[in-house]
Short mmCIF file of C-alpha atoms in Angstrom, two decimals:
data_model
loop_
_atom_site.label_atom_id
_atom_site.label_comp_id
_atom_site.label_asym_id
_atom_site.label_seq_id
_atom_site.Cartn_x
_atom_site.Cartn_y
_atom_site.Cartn_z
CA MET A 1 -58.73 -36.25 -93.48
CA LYS A 2 -56.17 -37.41 -90.92
CA GLU A 3 -53.46 -37.37 -93.58
CA LYS A 4 -54.40 -33.83 -94.59
CA LEU A 5 -54.39 -32.66 -90.97
CA GLN A 6 -50.98 -34.27 -90.45
CA LYS A 7 -49.67 -32.43 -93.48
CA PHE A 8 -51.10 -29.18 -92.15
CA GLY A 9 -49.52 -29.79 -88.73
CA GLY A 10 -46.16 -30.43 -90.36
CA ALA A 11 -46.45 -27.22 -92.38
CA MET A 12 -47.26 -25.27 -89.22
CA PHE A 13 -44.00 -26.48 -87.69
CA THR A 14 -41.88 -24.73 -90.35
CA PRO A 15 -42.35 -21.19 -88.98
CA VAL A 16 -42.46 -22.43 -85.37
CA MET A 17 -38.82 -23.52 -85.67
CA LEU A 18 -37.88 -19.85 -86.13
CA LEU A 19 -40.01 -18.87 -83.15
CA SER A 20 -38.17 -21.26 -80.85
CA PHE A 21 -34.76 -19.93 -81.90
CA SER A 22 -35.77 -16.27 -81.78
CA GLY A 23 -37.44 -16.73 -78.40
CA ILE A 24 -34.27 -18.02 -76.76
CA ILE A 25 -32.06 -15.28 -78.24
CA LEU A 26 -34.61 -12.62 -77.33
CA ALA A 27 -34.78 -13.91 -73.76
CA ILE A 28 -31.00 -13.58 -73.52
CA THR A 29 -31.13 -9.95 -74.68
CA ILE A 30 -33.83 -9.26 -72.08
CA ILE A 31 -31.55 -10.75 -69.40
CA PHE A 32 -28.72 -8.40 -70.44
CA GLN A 33 -31.08 -5.41 -70.13
CA ASN A 34 -32.24 -6.36 -66.64
CA PRO A 35 -30.54 -4.29 -63.85
CA ILE A 36 -31.55 -6.91 -61.26
CA ILE A 37 -29.23 -9.40 -62.98
CA MET A 38 -26.58 -7.21 -64.64
CA GLY A 39 -26.39 -4.38 -62.11
CA SER A 40 -26.20 -0.64 -62.82
CA ILE A 41 -24.56 -1.25 -66.20
CA ALA A 42 -28.00 -2.27 -67.48
CA ASN A 43 -29.85 0.83 -66.27
CA GLU A 44 -31.96 2.49 -68.94
CA GLY A 45 -29.93 5.06 -70.88
CA THR A 46 -26.50 3.47 -70.46
CA VAL A 47 -24.44 2.50 -73.51
CA TRP A 48 -24.76 -1.17 -72.52
CA TYR A 49 -28.56 -0.87 -72.36
CA ARG A 50 -28.77 0.90 -75.72
CA ILE A 51 -26.54 -1.67 -77.45
CA TRP A 52 -28.79 -4.51 -76.29
CA SER A 53 -31.86 -2.48 -77.23
CA VAL A 54 -30.60 -2.55 -80.81
CA VAL A 55 -30.08 -6.32 -80.65
CA SER A 56 -33.47 -6.82 -79.01
CA ALA A 57 -35.22 -4.82 -81.73
CA GLY A 58 -33.95 -7.22 -84.35
CA MET A 59 -34.83 -10.27 -82.27
CA TRP A 60 -38.48 -9.17 -82.12
CA THR A 61 -38.72 -9.43 -85.91
CA VAL A 62 -40.25 -12.91 -85.94
CA PHE A 63 -42.76 -12.22 -83.16
CA ASN A 64 -43.80 -8.84 -84.56
CA ASN A 65 -44.49 -10.35 -87.98
CA LEU A 66 -46.05 -13.68 -87.10
CA GLU A 67 -48.84 -13.31 -89.63
CA LEU A 68 -46.43 -12.64 -92.50
CA LEU A 69 -44.21 -15.51 -91.39
CA PHE A 70 -47.07 -18.01 -91.41
CA VAL A 71 -48.63 -16.78 -94.64
CA ILE A 72 -45.27 -17.23 -96.40
CA ALA A 73 -44.19 -20.48 -94.73
CA LEU A 74 -47.42 -22.50 -94.70
CA PRO A 75 -47.69 -22.83 -98.50
CA ILE A 76 -44.17 -24.30 -98.61
CA GLY A 77 -45.38 -27.31 -96.66
CA LEU A 78 -48.82 -27.58 -98.28
CA ALA A 79 -48.50 -26.84 -102.00
CA THR A 80 -47.50 -29.57 -104.43
CA LYS A 81 -45.68 -27.53 -107.08
CA SER A 82 -43.56 -24.38 -107.57
CA LEU A 83 -43.10 -23.73 -103.85
CA ALA A 84 -41.17 -20.47 -104.27
CA ARG A 85 -43.92 -18.98 -106.43
CA VAL A 86 -46.76 -20.05 -104.12
CA SER A 87 -45.08 -18.23 -101.20
CA MET A 88 -44.95 -15.03 -103.26
CA GLU A 89 -48.59 -15.47 -104.29
CA SER A 90 -49.67 -16.05 -100.71
CA PHE A 91 -47.86 -12.95 -99.49
CA VAL A 92 -49.39 -10.71 -102.18
CA VAL A 93 -52.93 -11.99 -101.65
CA TYR A 94 -52.62 -11.65 -97.87
CA MET A 95 -51.43 -8.05 -98.13
CA SER A 96 -54.35 -7.35 -100.48
CA PHE A 97 -56.70 -8.92 -97.94
CA ASN A 98 -55.50 -6.48 -95.26
CA TYR A 99 -55.66 -3.50 -97.61
CA PHE A 100 -59.27 -4.46 -98.43
CA ILE A 101 -60.17 -4.64 -94.73
CA GLY A 102 -58.49 -1.28 -94.08
CA ALA A 103 -60.34 0.38 -96.95
CA ILE A 104 -63.71 -1.15 -96.00
CA LEU A 105 -63.43 0.00 -92.38
CA THR A 106 -62.13 3.44 -93.35
CA ASN A 107 -65.25 4.02 -95.44
CA PHE A 108 -67.87 1.92 -93.66
CA GLY A 109 -66.48 1.36 -90.14
CA LYS A 110 -69.60 2.72 -88.40
CA PHE A 111 -71.79 0.28 -90.34
CA PHE A 112 -69.79 -2.63 -88.88
CA GLY A 113 -69.73 -1.08 -85.41
CA ILE A 114 -65.97 -0.49 -85.51
CA ASP A 115 -64.25 2.79 -84.66
CA PHE A 116 -61.40 2.61 -87.17
CA SER A 117 -60.04 6.00 -86.12
CA VAL A 118 -58.47 4.66 -82.89
CA ASP A 119 -54.79 3.76 -82.73
CA PRO A 120 -53.96 0.06 -83.37
CA ILE A 121 -52.83 -0.71 -79.81
CA GLU A 122 -53.35 -3.84 -77.72
CA GLY A 123 -57.02 -4.27 -76.87
CA SER A 124 -58.27 -2.06 -79.73
CA GLY A 125 -58.98 -5.02 -82.02
CA LEU A 126 -56.81 -3.34 -84.67
CA LYS A 127 -53.20 -3.94 -85.69
CA LEU A 128 -50.50 -2.80 -88.09
CA ILE A 129 -49.62 -5.79 -90.30
CA GLY A 130 -46.84 -5.08 -92.77
CA GLY A 131 -47.50 -1.37 -92.22
CA ILE A 132 -51.22 -1.74 -93.00
CA LYS A 133 -53.80 -0.71 -90.42
CA THR A 134 -56.31 -3.54 -90.33
CA LEU A 135 -58.30 -5.85 -88.08
CA ASP A 136 -56.17 -7.93 -85.73
CA THR A 137 -57.10 -11.26 -87.30
CA GLY A 138 -53.98 -12.90 -85.89
CA LEU A 139 -52.88 -16.21 -87.32
CA VAL A 140 -56.46 -17.10 -88.24
CA GLY A 141 -56.56 -14.64 -91.13
CA ALA A 142 -53.07 -15.62 -92.28
CA ILE A 143 -53.90 -19.34 -92.24
CA ILE A 144 -57.19 -18.90 -94.12
CA ILE A 145 -55.54 -16.85 -96.87
CA ALA A 146 -52.60 -19.28 -97.09
CA LEU A 147 -54.96 -22.24 -97.48
CA LEU A 148 -56.96 -20.36 -100.12
CA VAL A 149 -53.83 -19.57 -102.14
CA VAL A 150 -52.54 -23.15 -101.90
CA TYR A 151 -55.86 -24.41 -103.28
CA LEU A 152 -55.87 -21.87 -106.12
CA HIS A 153 -52.20 -22.49 -106.89
CA ASP A 154 -52.55 -26.27 -107.12
CA HIS A 155 -55.63 -26.00 -109.34
CA PHE A 156 -54.90 -23.02 -111.59
CA PHE A 157 -51.13 -22.44 -111.73
CA ASP A 158 -50.76 -24.75 -114.75
CA LYS A 159 -54.01 -23.72 -116.46
CA LYS A 160 -53.57 -22.58 -120.07
CA VAL A 161 -55.27 -19.29 -120.91
CA PRO A 162 -55.80 -17.83 -124.40
CA ASP A 163 -52.70 -16.33 -125.98
CA TRP A 164 -54.12 -12.82 -125.85
CA LEU A 165 -54.37 -13.22 -122.05
CA ALA A 166 -50.86 -14.65 -121.66
CA MET A 167 -50.05 -12.10 -118.97
CA PHE A 168 -52.52 -13.95 -116.73
CA ASN A 169 -50.64 -17.23 -116.89
CA GLY A 170 -49.19 -18.92 -113.79
CA SER A 171 -48.76 -16.77 -110.71
CA SER A 172 -50.62 -13.82 -112.21
CA LEU A 173 -53.76 -15.93 -112.59
CA VAL A 174 -53.46 -17.29 -109.05
CA VAL A 175 -52.95 -13.82 -107.55
CA PHE A 176 -55.87 -12.38 -109.57
CA LEU A 177 -58.23 -15.12 -108.40
CA GLY A 178 -56.87 -14.79 -104.86
CA MET A 179 -57.51 -11.06 -104.80
CA MET A 180 -61.09 -11.52 -105.99
CA CYS A 181 -61.70 -14.10 -103.28
CA SER A 182 -59.97 -12.02 -100.61
CA ILE A 183 -62.39 -9.11 -101.16
CA VAL A 184 -65.25 -11.41 -100.14
CA ILE A 185 -63.27 -12.87 -97.22
CA ALA A 186 -62.33 -9.36 -96.04
CA LEU A 187 -66.00 -8.37 -96.06
CA ILE A 188 -66.92 -11.49 -94.08
CA PHE A 189 -64.21 -10.76 -91.53
CA CYS A 190 -65.51 -7.22 -91.04
CA PHE A 191 -68.86 -8.72 -90.08
CA ILE A 192 -67.78 -11.64 -87.90
CA TRP A 193 -64.36 -10.80 -86.43
CA PRO A 194 -65.50 -8.22 -83.84
CA VAL A 195 -67.95 -10.83 -82.53
CA PHE A 196 -65.18 -13.44 -82.57
CA GLN A 197 -62.89 -11.14 -80.58
CA LYS A 198 -65.54 -10.77 -77.88
CA GLY A 199 -65.97 -14.55 -77.84
CA MET A 200 -62.24 -14.98 -77.29
CA GLY A 201 -62.59 -13.08 -74.02
CA SER A 202 -65.18 -15.58 -72.85
CA ILE A 203 -63.03 -18.53 -73.91
CA GLN A 204 -60.04 -17.07 -72.07
CA HIS A 205 -62.11 -16.80 -68.91
CA PHE A 206 -63.31 -20.41 -69.30
CA PHE A 207 -59.81 -21.85 -69.67
CA VAL A 208 -58.41 -19.84 -66.79
CA ALA A 209 -61.43 -20.71 -64.62
CA SER A 210 -61.18 -24.42 -65.48
CA GLY A 211 -58.14 -24.61 -63.20
CA GLY A 212 -56.08 -27.73 -62.78
CA PHE A 213 -58.55 -30.00 -64.55
CA GLY A 214 -58.26 -27.93 -67.71
CA ILE A 215 -54.46 -28.07 -67.56
CA TRP A 216 -54.59 -31.84 -66.99
CA CYS A 217 -56.86 -32.41 -70.00
CA TYR A 218 -54.82 -30.04 -72.18
CA THR A 219 -51.53 -31.83 -71.42
CA LEU A 220 -53.10 -35.26 -71.84
CA LEU A 221 -54.38 -34.35 -75.30
CA GLU A 222 -51.01 -32.87 -76.25
CA ARG A 223 -49.23 -36.13 -75.47
CA LEU A 224 -51.90 -38.40 -76.97
CA LEU A 225 -51.89 -36.40 -80.21
CA LEU A 226 -48.10 -36.57 -80.52
CA PRO A 227 -48.01 -39.90 -82.42
CA THR A 228 -50.49 -38.54 -84.99
CA GLY A 229 -48.53 -35.32 -85.47
CA LEU A 230 -51.64 -33.28 -84.70
CA HIS A 231 -50.45 -31.91 -81.36
CA HIS A 232 -49.29 -28.68 -83.04
CA LEU A 233 -52.91 -27.94 -83.95
CA LEU A 234 -53.79 -28.03 -80.25
CA THR A 235 -50.88 -26.05 -78.80
CA GLN A 236 -50.14 -23.36 -81.39
CA PRO A 237 -53.42 -21.42 -81.03
CA PHE A 238 -52.48 -21.04 -77.35
CA SER A 239 -48.80 -20.29 -77.87
CA TYR A 240 -49.06 -17.99 -80.91
CA GLY A 241 -52.79 -17.36 -81.35
CA PRO A 242 -55.50 -15.44 -79.50
CA VAL A 243 -56.99 -18.17 -77.30
CA ILE A 244 -55.56 -16.81 -74.03
CA VAL A 245 -54.11 -13.41 -74.95
CA ASN A 246 -53.76 -11.45 -78.18
CA GLY A 247 -50.56 -12.48 -79.93
CA GLY A 248 -50.25 -15.71 -77.97
CA ILE A 249 -48.76 -16.75 -74.63
CA THR A 250 -45.20 -16.95 -75.96
CA THR A 251 -45.09 -13.35 -77.18
CA TYR A 252 -46.89 -12.02 -74.10
CA TRP A 253 -44.48 -13.79 -71.75
CA LEU A 254 -41.38 -12.40 -73.47
CA ASP A 255 -42.90 -8.93 -73.69
CA HIS A 256 -43.54 -8.86 -69.93
CA LEU A 257 -40.45 -10.73 -68.77
CA VAL A 258 -38.69 -7.64 -67.41
CA LYS A 259 -41.85 -6.51 -65.60
CA PHE A 260 -42.30 -9.95 -64.03
CA SER A 261 -38.64 -9.97 -62.90
CA GLN A 262 -39.06 -6.73 -60.95
CA THR A 263 -41.81 -7.89 -58.60
CA THR A 264 -42.26 -10.58 -55.98
CA THR A 265 -45.94 -11.01 -56.84
CA PRO A 266 -46.45 -14.71 -57.62
CA LEU A 267 -46.35 -15.52 -61.32
CA ALA A 268 -49.68 -17.32 -60.98
CA LYS A 269 -51.25 -13.92 -60.25
CA LEU A 270 -49.21 -11.97 -62.78
CA PHE A 271 -50.07 -14.25 -65.70
CA PRO A 272 -52.38 -17.19 -64.89
CA GLY A 273 -52.71 -18.06 -68.59
CA ALA A 274 -49.07 -19.19 -68.67
CA ALA A 275 -50.29 -22.45 -67.11
CA PHE A 276 -50.92 -23.66 -70.65
CA LYS A 277 -47.17 -23.70 -71.24
CA LEU A 278 -46.43 -26.22 -68.48
CA TYR A 279 -46.77 -29.32 -70.66
CA GLY A 280 -43.01 -29.49 -71.25
CA HIS A 281 -42.25 -30.65 -67.72
CA ASN A 282 -42.14 -34.24 -68.92
CA LYS A 283 -39.05 -33.34 -70.98
CA ILE A 284 -36.96 -32.42 -67.92
CA PHE A 285 -38.47 -34.62 -65.23
CA GLY A 286 -40.38 -37.39 -67.01
CA ALA A 287 -37.74 -38.40 -69.57
CA PRO A 288 -35.06 -39.40 -67.00
CA GLY A 289 -37.60 -41.55 -65.13
CA VAL A 290 -38.65 -43.33 -68.31
CA ALA A 291 -35.04 -43.83 -69.41
CA ALA A 292 -34.16 -45.31 -66.00
CA ALA A 293 -37.15 -47.65 -66.16
CA LEU A 294 -36.14 -48.91 -69.60
CA TYR A 295 -32.58 -49.45 -68.41
CA PHE A 296 -33.36 -51.30 -65.18
CA ALA A 297 -36.06 -53.40 -66.89
CA ALA A 298 -33.59 -54.63 -69.54
CA LYS A 299 -32.04 -58.06 -69.27
CA PRO A 300 -28.63 -58.03 -67.51
CA GLU A 301 -26.76 -58.93 -70.68
CA ASN A 302 -28.48 -56.08 -72.58
CA LYS A 303 -28.15 -53.27 -70.04
CA LYS A 304 -25.08 -51.75 -71.67
CA LYS A 305 -26.75 -51.72 -75.08
CA THR A 306 -29.96 -50.33 -73.61
CA ALA A 307 -28.05 -47.53 -71.88
CA ALA A 308 -26.48 -46.62 -75.22
CA LEU A 309 -30.01 -46.16 -76.56
CA VAL A 310 -31.84 -44.42 -73.74
CA VAL A 311 -29.15 -42.18 -72.19
CA PRO A 312 -28.57 -40.05 -75.33
CA ALA A 313 -32.34 -39.92 -75.87
CA ALA A 314 -32.89 -38.69 -72.30
CA ILE A 315 -30.15 -36.08 -72.66
CA SER A 316 -31.77 -34.84 -75.90
CA ALA A 317 -35.07 -34.48 -74.06
CA ILE A 318 -33.55 -32.63 -71.09
CA ILE A 319 -31.27 -30.25 -72.99
CA GLY A 320 -33.11 -29.70 -76.26
CA GLY A 321 -36.67 -30.68 -75.40
CA ILE A 322 -36.84 -33.40 -78.08
CA THR A 323 -38.75 -36.31 -76.50
CA GLU A 324 -39.85 -38.20 -79.58
CA PRO A 325 -36.74 -40.42 -79.88
CA LEU A 326 -37.32 -41.66 -76.33
CA GLU A 327 -41.08 -41.95 -76.60
CA PHE A 328 -41.01 -43.83 -79.86
CA THR A 329 -38.73 -46.48 -78.37
CA PHE A 330 -41.73 -47.84 -76.47
CA LEU A 331 -44.79 -46.20 -78.05
CA PHE A 332 -45.41 -48.80 -80.69
CA VAL A 333 -44.13 -51.70 -78.63
CA SER A 334 -47.00 -51.13 -76.20
CA PRO A 335 -49.57 -48.39 -76.91
CA PRO A 336 -51.22 -48.91 -73.49
CA LEU A 337 -47.88 -48.10 -71.87
CA TYR A 338 -47.79 -44.85 -73.82
CA VAL A 339 -51.29 -43.98 -72.58
CA VAL A 340 -50.07 -44.44 -68.99
CA TYR A 341 -47.09 -42.23 -69.83
CA ALA A 342 -49.44 -39.54 -71.19
CA ILE A 343 -51.52 -39.68 -68.00
CA LEU A 344 -48.36 -39.26 -65.90
CA CYS A 345 -47.35 -36.25 -68.02
CA ALA A 346 -50.78 -34.68 -67.52
CA THR A 347 -50.63 -35.31 -63.78
CA LEU A 348 -47.17 -33.73 -63.59
CA SER A 349 -48.46 -30.57 -65.30
CA TRP A 350 -51.44 -30.49 -62.92
CA ALA A 351 -49.15 -30.81 -59.87
CA GLU A 352 -46.93 -27.97 -61.09
CA TYR A 353 -50.02 -25.87 -61.72
CA ALA A 354 -51.33 -26.63 -58.24
CA ILE A 355 -48.18 -25.28 -56.52
CA GLY A 356 -48.30 -22.06 -58.58
CA THR A 357 -45.70 -22.74 -61.30
CA ARG A 358 -46.18 -20.52 -64.34
CA GLY A 359 -43.95 -19.73 -67.30
CA ASP A 360 -42.76 -20.88 -70.70
CA PHE A 361 -41.83 -24.49 -69.90
CA THR A 362 -42.50 -26.22 -73.23
CA SER A 363 -38.97 -27.06 -74.35
CA GLY A 364 -35.67 -28.16 -72.82
CA LEU A 365 -33.29 -26.84 -70.21
CA ILE A 366 -31.81 -24.17 -72.50
CA THR A 367 -35.22 -22.55 -72.91
CA TRP A 368 -36.07 -22.93 -69.23
CA LEU A 369 -32.90 -21.09 -68.23
CA ALA A 370 -33.21 -18.29 -70.79
CA LYS A 371 -36.94 -17.62 -70.51
CA ASN A 372 -37.59 -18.41 -66.86
CA TRP A 373 -34.98 -19.29 -64.27
CA ILE A 374 -32.18 -16.80 -65.06
CA PRO A 375 -34.25 -13.61 -65.56
CA LEU A 376 -36.79 -14.36 -62.80
CA TRP A 377 -34.79 -16.30 -60.19
CA GLN A 378 -34.01 -13.41 -57.84
CA ASN A 379 -37.65 -12.55 -57.08
CA HIS A 380 -39.28 -15.90 -57.84
CA HIS A 381 -36.74 -18.46 -56.67
CA ASN A 382 -39.11 -19.87 -54.05
CA GLU A 383 -41.56 -20.81 -56.80
CA TYR A 384 -38.81 -22.47 -58.84
CA ILE A 385 -37.42 -24.41 -55.88
CA LYS A 386 -40.88 -25.89 -55.30
CA GLN A 387 -41.14 -26.60 -59.03
CA ILE A 388 -37.87 -28.57 -59.02
CA ILE A 389 -38.80 -30.54 -55.89
CA VAL A 390 -42.17 -31.58 -57.33
CA GLY A 391 -40.52 -32.40 -60.67
CA LEU A 392 -37.92 -34.67 -59.05
CA ILE A 393 -40.64 -36.46 -57.09
CA PHE A 394 -42.38 -37.18 -60.38
CA THR A 395 -39.12 -38.42 -61.91
CA PHE A 396 -39.23 -41.14 -59.26
CA ILE A 397 -42.97 -41.73 -59.91
CA PHE A 398 -42.35 -42.09 -63.66
CA PHE A 399 -39.61 -44.62 -62.94
CA ILE A 400 -41.65 -46.72 -60.48
CA VAL A 401 -44.83 -46.83 -62.60
CA MET A 402 -43.12 -47.56 -65.92
CA TYR A 403 -40.73 -50.14 -64.43
CA PHE A 404 -43.58 -51.93 -62.64
CA LEU A 405 -45.75 -52.13 -65.79
CA ILE A 406 -42.87 -53.29 -67.99
CA ILE A 407 -41.97 -56.10 -65.57
CA LYS A 408 -45.57 -56.99 -64.62
CA PHE A 409 -46.78 -57.42 -68.20
CA ASP A 410 -43.42 -58.45 -69.68
CA ILE A 411 -43.48 -55.64 -72.23
CA LYS A 412 -40.74 -56.09 -74.84
CA THR A 413 -39.08 -52.73 -74.47
CA PRO A 414 -35.47 -52.29 -75.69
CA GLY A 415 -33.22 -54.79 -73.95
CA ARG A 416 -36.05 -57.23 -73.21
CA GLN A 417 -36.49 -58.65 -76.71
CA ASP A 418 -35.44 -62.16 -77.59
CA SER A 419 -31.78 -62.60 -78.43
CA GLY A 420 -30.80 -61.32 -81.83
CA GLU A 421 -33.67 -58.85 -82.27
CA THR A 422 -31.75 -55.85 -81.01
CA LYS A 423 -28.48 -54.77 -82.51
CA LEU A 424 -26.48 -51.61 -82.00
CA TYR A 425 -23.88 -50.75 -84.60
CA THR A 426 -20.37 -49.71 -83.62
CA LYS A 427 -18.16 -47.17 -85.32
CA LYS A 428 -16.30 -50.08 -86.94
CA ASP A 429 -19.57 -51.42 -88.39
CA TYR A 430 -20.35 -47.99 -89.77
CA LYS A 431 -16.95 -47.61 -91.43
CA GLU A 432 -17.20 -51.08 -92.97
CA LYS A 433 -20.62 -50.24 -94.33
CA LYS A 434 -19.35 -46.97 -95.77
CA SER A 435 -16.35 -48.59 -97.42
CA SER A 436 -18.50 -51.26 -99.08
CA SER A 437 -21.00 -48.77 -100.53
CA LYS A 438 -20.77 -47.35 -104.03
CA ALA A 439 -18.13 -44.73 -104.73
CA ALA A 440 -20.78 -42.21 -105.62
CA THR A 441 -22.44 -42.59 -102.27
CA ASN A 442 -19.21 -41.56 -100.54
CA LYS A 443 -19.60 -38.13 -102.12
CA LEU A 444 -23.04 -37.61 -100.62
CA SER A 445 -23.70 -35.76 -97.38
CA SER A 446 -25.09 -37.73 -94.45
CA PHE A 447 -28.52 -36.21 -95.16
CA GLU A 448 -28.41 -37.28 -98.82
CA THR A 449 -27.24 -40.76 -97.85
CA LYS A 450 -30.14 -41.17 -95.45
CA ALA A 451 -32.61 -39.77 -97.97
CA GLN A 452 -31.46 -42.24 -100.61
CA ALA A 453 -31.63 -45.14 -98.15
CA TYR A 454 -35.12 -44.20 -97.00
CA LEU A 455 -36.34 -43.73 -100.55
CA ASP A 456 -35.07 -47.21 -101.44
CA GLY A 457 -36.63 -48.64 -98.29
CA LEU A 458 -39.98 -47.07 -99.12
CA GLY A 459 -40.12 -48.84 -102.46
CA GLY A 460 -38.48 -46.27 -104.69
CA LYS A 461 -39.66 -43.06 -106.31
CA GLU A 462 -42.54 -44.72 -108.14
CA ASN A 463 -44.03 -45.88 -104.83
CA ILE A 464 -44.19 -42.40 -103.25
CA ILE A 465 -47.48 -40.50 -103.42
CA SER A 466 -46.64 -37.64 -101.06
CA VAL A 467 -44.01 -36.70 -98.48
CA THR A 468 -43.96 -34.10 -95.68
CA ASN A 469 -42.16 -33.74 -92.37
CA CYS A 470 -42.71 -32.48 -88.83
CA ALA A 471 -40.18 -31.89 -86.05
CA THR A 472 -38.58 -35.35 -86.21
CA ARG A 473 -40.49 -37.49 -88.71
CA LEU A 474 -40.46 -38.02 -92.45
CA ARG A 475 -44.12 -38.65 -93.32
CA THR A 476 -44.93 -40.45 -96.54
CA THR A 477 -47.92 -41.92 -98.29
CA VAL A 478 -47.04 -44.90 -100.49
CA LYS A 479 -48.88 -46.71 -103.26
CA ASP A 480 -48.00 -50.25 -102.16
CA PRO A 481 -47.11 -50.79 -98.47
CA SER A 482 -45.85 -54.29 -99.23
CA LEU A 483 -42.84 -52.78 -101.04
CA VAL A 484 -41.67 -51.01 -97.87
CA LYS A 485 -38.76 -52.77 -96.18
CA ASP A 486 -38.81 -53.91 -92.55
CA ASP A 487 -38.02 -51.69 -89.58
CA ASP A 488 -34.51 -53.10 -89.14
CA TYR A 489 -33.53 -51.76 -92.57
CA PHE A 490 -34.50 -48.21 -91.58
CA ARG A 491 -32.82 -48.47 -88.16
CA ASP A 492 -29.66 -49.72 -89.83
CA ASN A 493 -29.70 -46.52 -91.88
CA GLY A 494 -30.01 -44.17 -88.94
CA ALA A 495 -33.76 -44.06 -88.30
CA ILE A 496 -35.02 -44.17 -84.72
CA ALA A 497 -38.27 -45.97 -85.52
CA VAL A 498 -40.88 -46.57 -88.22
CA ILE A 499 -44.62 -45.98 -87.84
CA ARG A 500 -46.96 -47.87 -90.18
CA LYS A 501 -50.67 -47.29 -90.70
CA ASP A 502 -51.94 -48.76 -93.97
CA ASP A 503 -50.31 -46.68 -96.74
CA ASN A 504 -49.06 -44.02 -94.32
CA ILE A 505 -45.41 -44.67 -93.42
CA GLN A 506 -43.56 -42.37 -91.00
CA VAL A 507 -39.80 -42.65 -90.56
CA VAL A 508 -38.62 -41.15 -87.27
CA VAL A 509 -35.37 -39.44 -88.32
CA GLY A 510 -34.68 -36.99 -85.50
CA THR A 511 -34.05 -33.24 -85.52
CA SER A 512 -32.16 -33.43 -88.84
CA VAL A 513 -35.38 -34.30 -90.66
CA PRO A 514 -35.68 -30.91 -92.50
CA GLN A 515 -32.32 -31.51 -94.22
CA VAL A 516 -33.20 -35.14 -94.98
CA LYS A 517 -36.58 -34.02 -96.36
CA ASP A 518 -34.89 -31.51 -98.69
CA ALA A 519 -32.55 -34.23 -99.98
CA PHE A 520 -35.53 -36.58 -100.34
CA ASP A 521 -37.39 -33.98 -102.42
CA LYS A 522 -34.41 -33.61 -104.73
CA LEU A 523 -34.33 -37.35 -105.31
CA LEU A 524 -38.03 -37.30 -106.17
#
């Protein structure tokens, strides 16, 4: 079950990558349309304003079509064959599902207690999805249909039907079965979804009313789930689902960014639910403290080498919001140390919540600037100054706590291992290795070279049962774990770390893992 959930979490990350990119670009367009920042040139009706309105309209594409994005992208990460076809099948069945709901409520809306004649605006419980007026089932409906189609595709795509029914082979059979199932699912949704929507209001009230303790627990779980790859399952229903607001916190924040920038009312009052996007504070303030602790705890003769490891990792965390390379340098050396780190992260989020910090603070400095500080600084700078002061205090706390524990318990973090266990390769080493490799390898891209090396290290093609990826890791299930080479082999070939749990082997590649995964698939 854990393996299946990990695979699902990795598949969920595929569309989220587009959301992160689109969110930053959209925030920039919102900044250019804000008269408080740009002056009178950005007043509504000016040529400047209208030009950026055009750009902004395109940037909303991803957020306005989240359901379609997920229903197309999820099968790519979940199906085991003919990935292009399964995406088409999923899209067709999902559109049918919405047409069925629309037709049912048009004819029998009163029976289900739904006034289907109202406009599909926010709060109505209805929505236009792909031009179809239907229930606002959010990502839940998209995910259920995508999972249904993946199951049908993997079980029936290759089924042989009689020759006289040849037109029902392959995708046609899958779509037919999917449509039949989606009629039943649409009927079920008409019964239960209005009740579910009312329940969401109660859940929203509970999370907002839970205050700092709820934020602390939420952040703690997010960090503790990171090694398993299941943290996306926790955060995405808040960010892009209906747990706090319809459409998710991310979309709501961007949609109201201009409104928030034009008032001095504290953000905690304007949008209290944004507290569930504070868990990224460890990327800006926690990562430097951890990196400093690892550096100062290293043996004197290894400090230079340790700096070469932790400084780039810290910069990646601060600028891009990628913390896994830094966290995995000590996670599996000492799991208890990681638990302490997770507690510190949760406490940092709680402290920021307590002083009134709210906003989209889940990624790195680029996102913070575009979505928060630049557009809102003029009227909310006092809140951000307090945020930075508290964050810097916690940078020092992270350093003190982590350094003390590493020294006190003699934890073998990078730079503290016995002589010979840690080696960093120079550019000269790399060139020598390249020149001694096969001529054919020289023609490969860096992604293909890594993929080939990892495949060899995992015991070859015959030893691979399944392979997926998340934000930074290549996740594999192998037949015989004893055939997998040691961690040094993978590090020598560019990996950051290796995670082993029985037959589940995860190679921490970094942010280039999608390209490495594609090359890996081709080799398989």
